[in-house]
XYZ file of N, CA and C in Angstrom:
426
model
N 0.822 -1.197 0.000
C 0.000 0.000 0.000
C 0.867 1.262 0.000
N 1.981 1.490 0.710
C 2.838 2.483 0.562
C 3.640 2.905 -0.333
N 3.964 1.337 -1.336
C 4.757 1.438 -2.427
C 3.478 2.265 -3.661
N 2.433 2.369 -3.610
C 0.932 2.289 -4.754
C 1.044 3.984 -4.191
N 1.006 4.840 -2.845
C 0.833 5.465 -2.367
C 2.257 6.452 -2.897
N 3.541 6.058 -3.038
C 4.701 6.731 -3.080
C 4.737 7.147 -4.537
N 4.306 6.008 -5.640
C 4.876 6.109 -6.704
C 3.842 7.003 -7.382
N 2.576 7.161 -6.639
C 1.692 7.850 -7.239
C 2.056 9.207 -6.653
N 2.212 9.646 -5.965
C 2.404 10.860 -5.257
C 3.525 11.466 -6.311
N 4.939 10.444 -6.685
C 6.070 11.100 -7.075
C 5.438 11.584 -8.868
N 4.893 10.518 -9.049
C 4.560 10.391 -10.345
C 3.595 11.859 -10.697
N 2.638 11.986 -9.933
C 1.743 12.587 -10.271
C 1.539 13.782 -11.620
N 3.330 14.379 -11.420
C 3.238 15.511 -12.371
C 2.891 15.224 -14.115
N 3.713 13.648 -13.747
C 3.638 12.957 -15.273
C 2.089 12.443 -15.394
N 1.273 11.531 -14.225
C -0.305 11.287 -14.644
C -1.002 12.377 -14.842
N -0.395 13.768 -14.436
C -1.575 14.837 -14.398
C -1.381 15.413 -15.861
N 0.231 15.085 -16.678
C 0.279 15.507 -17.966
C -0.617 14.653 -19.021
N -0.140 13.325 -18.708
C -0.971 12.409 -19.551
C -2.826 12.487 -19.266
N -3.076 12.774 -18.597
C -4.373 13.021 -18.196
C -5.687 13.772 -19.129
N -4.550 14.803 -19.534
C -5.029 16.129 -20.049
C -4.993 15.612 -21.758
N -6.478 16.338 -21.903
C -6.974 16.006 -24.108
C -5.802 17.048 -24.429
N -5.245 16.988 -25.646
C -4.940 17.666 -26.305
C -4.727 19.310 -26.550
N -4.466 20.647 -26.279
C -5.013 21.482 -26.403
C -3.829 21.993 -27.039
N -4.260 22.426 -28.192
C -3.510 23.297 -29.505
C -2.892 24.484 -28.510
N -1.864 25.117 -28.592
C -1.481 26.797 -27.996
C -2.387 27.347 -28.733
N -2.727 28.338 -27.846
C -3.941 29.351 -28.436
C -3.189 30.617 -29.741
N -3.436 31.585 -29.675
C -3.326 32.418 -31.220
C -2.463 33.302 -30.195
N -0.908 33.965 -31.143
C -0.525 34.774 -30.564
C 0.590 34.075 -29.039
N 0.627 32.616 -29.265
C 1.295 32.412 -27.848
C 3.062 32.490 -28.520
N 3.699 32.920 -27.265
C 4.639 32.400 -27.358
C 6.168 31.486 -27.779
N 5.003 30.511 -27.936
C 5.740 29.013 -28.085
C 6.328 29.484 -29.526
N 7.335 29.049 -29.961
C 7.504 29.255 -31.324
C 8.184 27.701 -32.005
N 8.353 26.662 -31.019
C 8.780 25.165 -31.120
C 7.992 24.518 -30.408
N 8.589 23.137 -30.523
C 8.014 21.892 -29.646
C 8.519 22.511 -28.505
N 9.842 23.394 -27.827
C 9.816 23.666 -26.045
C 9.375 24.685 -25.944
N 8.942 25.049 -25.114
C 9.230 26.304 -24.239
C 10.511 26.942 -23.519
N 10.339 27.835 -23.455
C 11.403 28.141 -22.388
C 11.573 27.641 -20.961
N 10.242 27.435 -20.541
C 9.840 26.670 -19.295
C 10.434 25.467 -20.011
N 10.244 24.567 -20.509
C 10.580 23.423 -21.088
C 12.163 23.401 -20.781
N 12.864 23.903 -21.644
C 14.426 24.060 -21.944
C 14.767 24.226 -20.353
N 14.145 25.415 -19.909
C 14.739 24.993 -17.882
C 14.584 24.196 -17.502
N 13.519 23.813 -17.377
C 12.754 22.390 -16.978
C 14.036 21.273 -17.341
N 14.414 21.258 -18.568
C 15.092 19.978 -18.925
C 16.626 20.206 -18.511
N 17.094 21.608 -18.504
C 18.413 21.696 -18.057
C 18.648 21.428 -16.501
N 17.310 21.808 -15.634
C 17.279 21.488 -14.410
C 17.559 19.966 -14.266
N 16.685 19.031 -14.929
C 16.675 17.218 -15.150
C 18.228 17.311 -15.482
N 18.087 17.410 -16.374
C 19.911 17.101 -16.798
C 21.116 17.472 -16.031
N 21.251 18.804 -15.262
C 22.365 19.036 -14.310
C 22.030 18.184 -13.283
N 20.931 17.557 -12.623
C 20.557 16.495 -11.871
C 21.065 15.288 -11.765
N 20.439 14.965 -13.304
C 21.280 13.441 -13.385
C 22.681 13.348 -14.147
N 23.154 14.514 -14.017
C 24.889 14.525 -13.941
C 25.392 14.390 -12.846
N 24.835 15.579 -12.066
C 25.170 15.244 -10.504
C 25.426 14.042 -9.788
N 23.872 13.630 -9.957
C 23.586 12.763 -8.849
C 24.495 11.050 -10.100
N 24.599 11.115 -11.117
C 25.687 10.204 -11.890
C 27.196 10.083 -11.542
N 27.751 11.583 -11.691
C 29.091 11.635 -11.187
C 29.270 11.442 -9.623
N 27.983 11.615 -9.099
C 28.454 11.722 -7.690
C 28.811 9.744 -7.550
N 27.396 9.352 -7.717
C 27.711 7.549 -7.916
C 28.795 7.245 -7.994
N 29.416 7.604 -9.428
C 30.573 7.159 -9.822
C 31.460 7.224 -9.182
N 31.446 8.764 -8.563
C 32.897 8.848 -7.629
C 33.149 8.064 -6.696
N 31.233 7.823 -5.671
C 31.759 7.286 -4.880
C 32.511 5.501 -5.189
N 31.601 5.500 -6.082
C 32.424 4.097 -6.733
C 33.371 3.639 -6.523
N 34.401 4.522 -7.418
C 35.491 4.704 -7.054
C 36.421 4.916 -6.619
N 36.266 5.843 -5.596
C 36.790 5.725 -4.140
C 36.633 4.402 -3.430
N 35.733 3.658 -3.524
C 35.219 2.363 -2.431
C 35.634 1.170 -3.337
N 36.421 1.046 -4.411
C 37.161 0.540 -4.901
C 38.216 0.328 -4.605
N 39.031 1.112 -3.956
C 40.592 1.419 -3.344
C 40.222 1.053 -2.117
N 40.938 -0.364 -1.380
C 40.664 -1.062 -0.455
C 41.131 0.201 0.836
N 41.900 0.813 0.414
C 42.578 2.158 1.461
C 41.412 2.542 2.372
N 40.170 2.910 1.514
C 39.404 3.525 1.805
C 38.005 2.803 2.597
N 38.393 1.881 2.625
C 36.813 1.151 3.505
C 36.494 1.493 5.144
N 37.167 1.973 5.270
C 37.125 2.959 6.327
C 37.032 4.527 6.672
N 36.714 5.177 5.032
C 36.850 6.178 5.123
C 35.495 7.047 4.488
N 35.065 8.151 4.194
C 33.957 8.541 4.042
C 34.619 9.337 3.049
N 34.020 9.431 2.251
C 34.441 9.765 0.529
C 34.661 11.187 0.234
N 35.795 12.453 0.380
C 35.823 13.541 0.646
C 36.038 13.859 -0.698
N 36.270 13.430 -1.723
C 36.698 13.526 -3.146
C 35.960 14.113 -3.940
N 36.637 15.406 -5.155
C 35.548 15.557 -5.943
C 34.210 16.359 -5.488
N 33.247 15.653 -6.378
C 31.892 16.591 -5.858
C 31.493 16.264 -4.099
N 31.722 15.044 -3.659
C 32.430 14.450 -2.298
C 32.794 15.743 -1.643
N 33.659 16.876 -1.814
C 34.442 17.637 -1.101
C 32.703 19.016 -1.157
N 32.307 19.085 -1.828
C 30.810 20.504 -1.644
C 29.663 19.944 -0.849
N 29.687 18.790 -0.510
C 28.512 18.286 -0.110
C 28.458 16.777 0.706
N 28.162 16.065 1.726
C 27.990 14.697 1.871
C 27.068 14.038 0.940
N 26.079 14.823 0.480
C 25.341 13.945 -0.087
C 25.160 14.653 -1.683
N 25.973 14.943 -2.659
C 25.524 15.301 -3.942
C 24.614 14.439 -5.026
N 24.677 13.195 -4.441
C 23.964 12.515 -4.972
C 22.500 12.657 -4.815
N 21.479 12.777 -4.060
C 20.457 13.333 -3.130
C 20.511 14.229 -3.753
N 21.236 15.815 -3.604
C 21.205 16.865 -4.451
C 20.583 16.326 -5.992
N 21.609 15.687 -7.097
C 20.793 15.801 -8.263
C 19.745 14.945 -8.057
N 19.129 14.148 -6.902
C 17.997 13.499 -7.688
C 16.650 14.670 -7.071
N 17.313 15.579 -6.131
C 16.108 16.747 -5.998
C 16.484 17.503 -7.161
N 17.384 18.304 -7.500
C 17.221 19.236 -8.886
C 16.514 18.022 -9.898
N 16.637 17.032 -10.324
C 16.095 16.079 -11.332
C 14.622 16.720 -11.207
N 13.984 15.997 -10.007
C 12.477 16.387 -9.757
C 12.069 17.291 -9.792
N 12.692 18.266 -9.198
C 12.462 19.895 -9.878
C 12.052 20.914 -11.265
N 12.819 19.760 -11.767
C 13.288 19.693 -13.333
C 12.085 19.441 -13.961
N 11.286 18.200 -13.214
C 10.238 17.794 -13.874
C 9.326 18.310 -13.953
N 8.535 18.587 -12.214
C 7.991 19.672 -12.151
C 7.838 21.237 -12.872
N 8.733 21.557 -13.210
C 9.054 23.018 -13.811
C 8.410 22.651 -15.116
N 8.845 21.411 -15.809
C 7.980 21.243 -17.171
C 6.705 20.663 -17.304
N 6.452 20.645 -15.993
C 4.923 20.419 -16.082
C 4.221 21.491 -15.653
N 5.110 22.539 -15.093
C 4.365 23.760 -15.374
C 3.831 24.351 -16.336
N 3.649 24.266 -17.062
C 4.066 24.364 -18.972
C 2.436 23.991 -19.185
N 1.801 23.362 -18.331
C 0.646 22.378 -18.586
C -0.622 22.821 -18.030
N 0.032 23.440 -16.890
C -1.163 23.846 -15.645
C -2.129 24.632 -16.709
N -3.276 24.381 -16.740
C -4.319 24.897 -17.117
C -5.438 25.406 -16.121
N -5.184 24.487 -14.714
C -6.469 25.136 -13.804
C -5.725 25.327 -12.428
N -6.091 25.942 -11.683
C -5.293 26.377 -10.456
C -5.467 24.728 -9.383
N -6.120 23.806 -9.825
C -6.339 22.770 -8.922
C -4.988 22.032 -9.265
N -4.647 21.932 -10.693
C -3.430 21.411 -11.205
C -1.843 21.626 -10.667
N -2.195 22.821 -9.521
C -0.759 23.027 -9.064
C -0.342 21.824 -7.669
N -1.550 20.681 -7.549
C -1.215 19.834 -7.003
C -0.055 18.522 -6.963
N 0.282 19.016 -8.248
C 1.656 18.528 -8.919
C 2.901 18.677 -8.089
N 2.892 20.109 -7.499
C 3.996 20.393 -6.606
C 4.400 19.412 -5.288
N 3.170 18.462 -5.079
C 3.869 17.608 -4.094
C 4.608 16.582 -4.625
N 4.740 16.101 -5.956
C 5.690 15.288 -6.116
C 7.084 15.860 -5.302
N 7.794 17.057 -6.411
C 8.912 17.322 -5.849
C 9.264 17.578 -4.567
N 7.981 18.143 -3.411
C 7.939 18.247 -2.405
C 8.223 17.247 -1.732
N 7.818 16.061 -1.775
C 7.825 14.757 -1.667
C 9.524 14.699 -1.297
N 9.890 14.305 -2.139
C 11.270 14.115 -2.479
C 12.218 14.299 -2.094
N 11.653 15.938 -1.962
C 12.891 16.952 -1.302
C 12.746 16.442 0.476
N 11.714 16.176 0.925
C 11.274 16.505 2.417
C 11.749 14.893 2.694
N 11.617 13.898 1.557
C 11.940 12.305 2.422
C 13.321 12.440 1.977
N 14.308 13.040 1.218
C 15.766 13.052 1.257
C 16.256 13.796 2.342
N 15.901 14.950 2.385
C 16.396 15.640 3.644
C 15.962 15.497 4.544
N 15.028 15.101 5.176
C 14.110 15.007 6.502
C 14.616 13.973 7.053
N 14.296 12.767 5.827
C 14.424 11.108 6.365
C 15.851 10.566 5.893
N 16.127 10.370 5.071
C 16.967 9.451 4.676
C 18.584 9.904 4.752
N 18.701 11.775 4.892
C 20.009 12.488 5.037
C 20.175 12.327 6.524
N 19.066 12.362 7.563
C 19.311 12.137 8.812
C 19.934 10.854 9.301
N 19.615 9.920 8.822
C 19.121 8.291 9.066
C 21.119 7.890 8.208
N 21.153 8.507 7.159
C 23.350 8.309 7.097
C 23.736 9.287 7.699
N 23.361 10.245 8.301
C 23.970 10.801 8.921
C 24.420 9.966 10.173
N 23.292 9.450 10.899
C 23.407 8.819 12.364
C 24.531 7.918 11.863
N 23.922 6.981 10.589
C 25.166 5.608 10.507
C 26.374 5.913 10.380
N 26.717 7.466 9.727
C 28.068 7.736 9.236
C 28.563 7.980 10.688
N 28.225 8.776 11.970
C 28.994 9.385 12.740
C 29.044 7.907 13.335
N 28.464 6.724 13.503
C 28.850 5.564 14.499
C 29.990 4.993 13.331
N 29.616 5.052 11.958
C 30.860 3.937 11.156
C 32.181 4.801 11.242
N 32.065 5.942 10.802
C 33.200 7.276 10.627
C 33.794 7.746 12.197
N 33.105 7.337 13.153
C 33.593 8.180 13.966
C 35.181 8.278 14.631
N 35.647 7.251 14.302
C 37.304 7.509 14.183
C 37.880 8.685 13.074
């Protein structure tokens, strides 16, 4: 029930796009392509995300590759701006998404979309940055 409950919540921005008939841009808009400008942010937001939160993986990878280090907490790299950059891009990712589903909102009920990313942001930082934090200071604490 929680897994039916999570994926719908995260998802939502994408069921609330697919949801919606068709509607031509009206006369006089904007748009002059398939993006928007909202769009193009939207997607550069996704994309510096899953660079981030990619290189961050990788690094740590690779650091925890070098037997030196199994005792050590990964200061390297994007490692050295942040404990958790990884977390970072997968909130800019969602952000990302959100922003291009702004693009869509047609009725003010539609800004219910915003709890996906809300979501996200509040169980990475709330829950899951606290919860390695505790494990890191008992594994790290030498």
């Amino acid at each position: 029930m929680v897994q039916i409950v999570w994926i719908s919540v995260v998802s939502l921005p994408v069921i609330l796009i697919d949801c919606q008939p068709f509607h031509p841009m009206p006369q006089g808009s904007s748009k002059s392509g398939p993006l928007t400008d909202t769009d193009i942010g939207g997607l550069t937001l996704w994309i510096v995300g899953f660079l981030c939160e990619f290189f961050a993986d990788l690094q740590k990878y690779k650091f925890k590759q070098d037997s030196n280090n199994d005792d050590r907490f990964c200061t390297k790299d994007l490692w050295t701006w942040s404990r958790h950059p990884n977390y970072f891009g997968e909130i800019i990712q969602w952000w990302g998404i959100f922003t291009i589903y702004t693009e869509t909102i047609r009725e003010p009920w539609m800004w219910i979309g915003i709890i996906s990313p809300l979501f996200i942001t509040c169980l990475l930082l709330f829950l899951q940055v606290p919860a390695l934090e505790q494990h890191s200071d008992v594994r790290f604490a030498s």
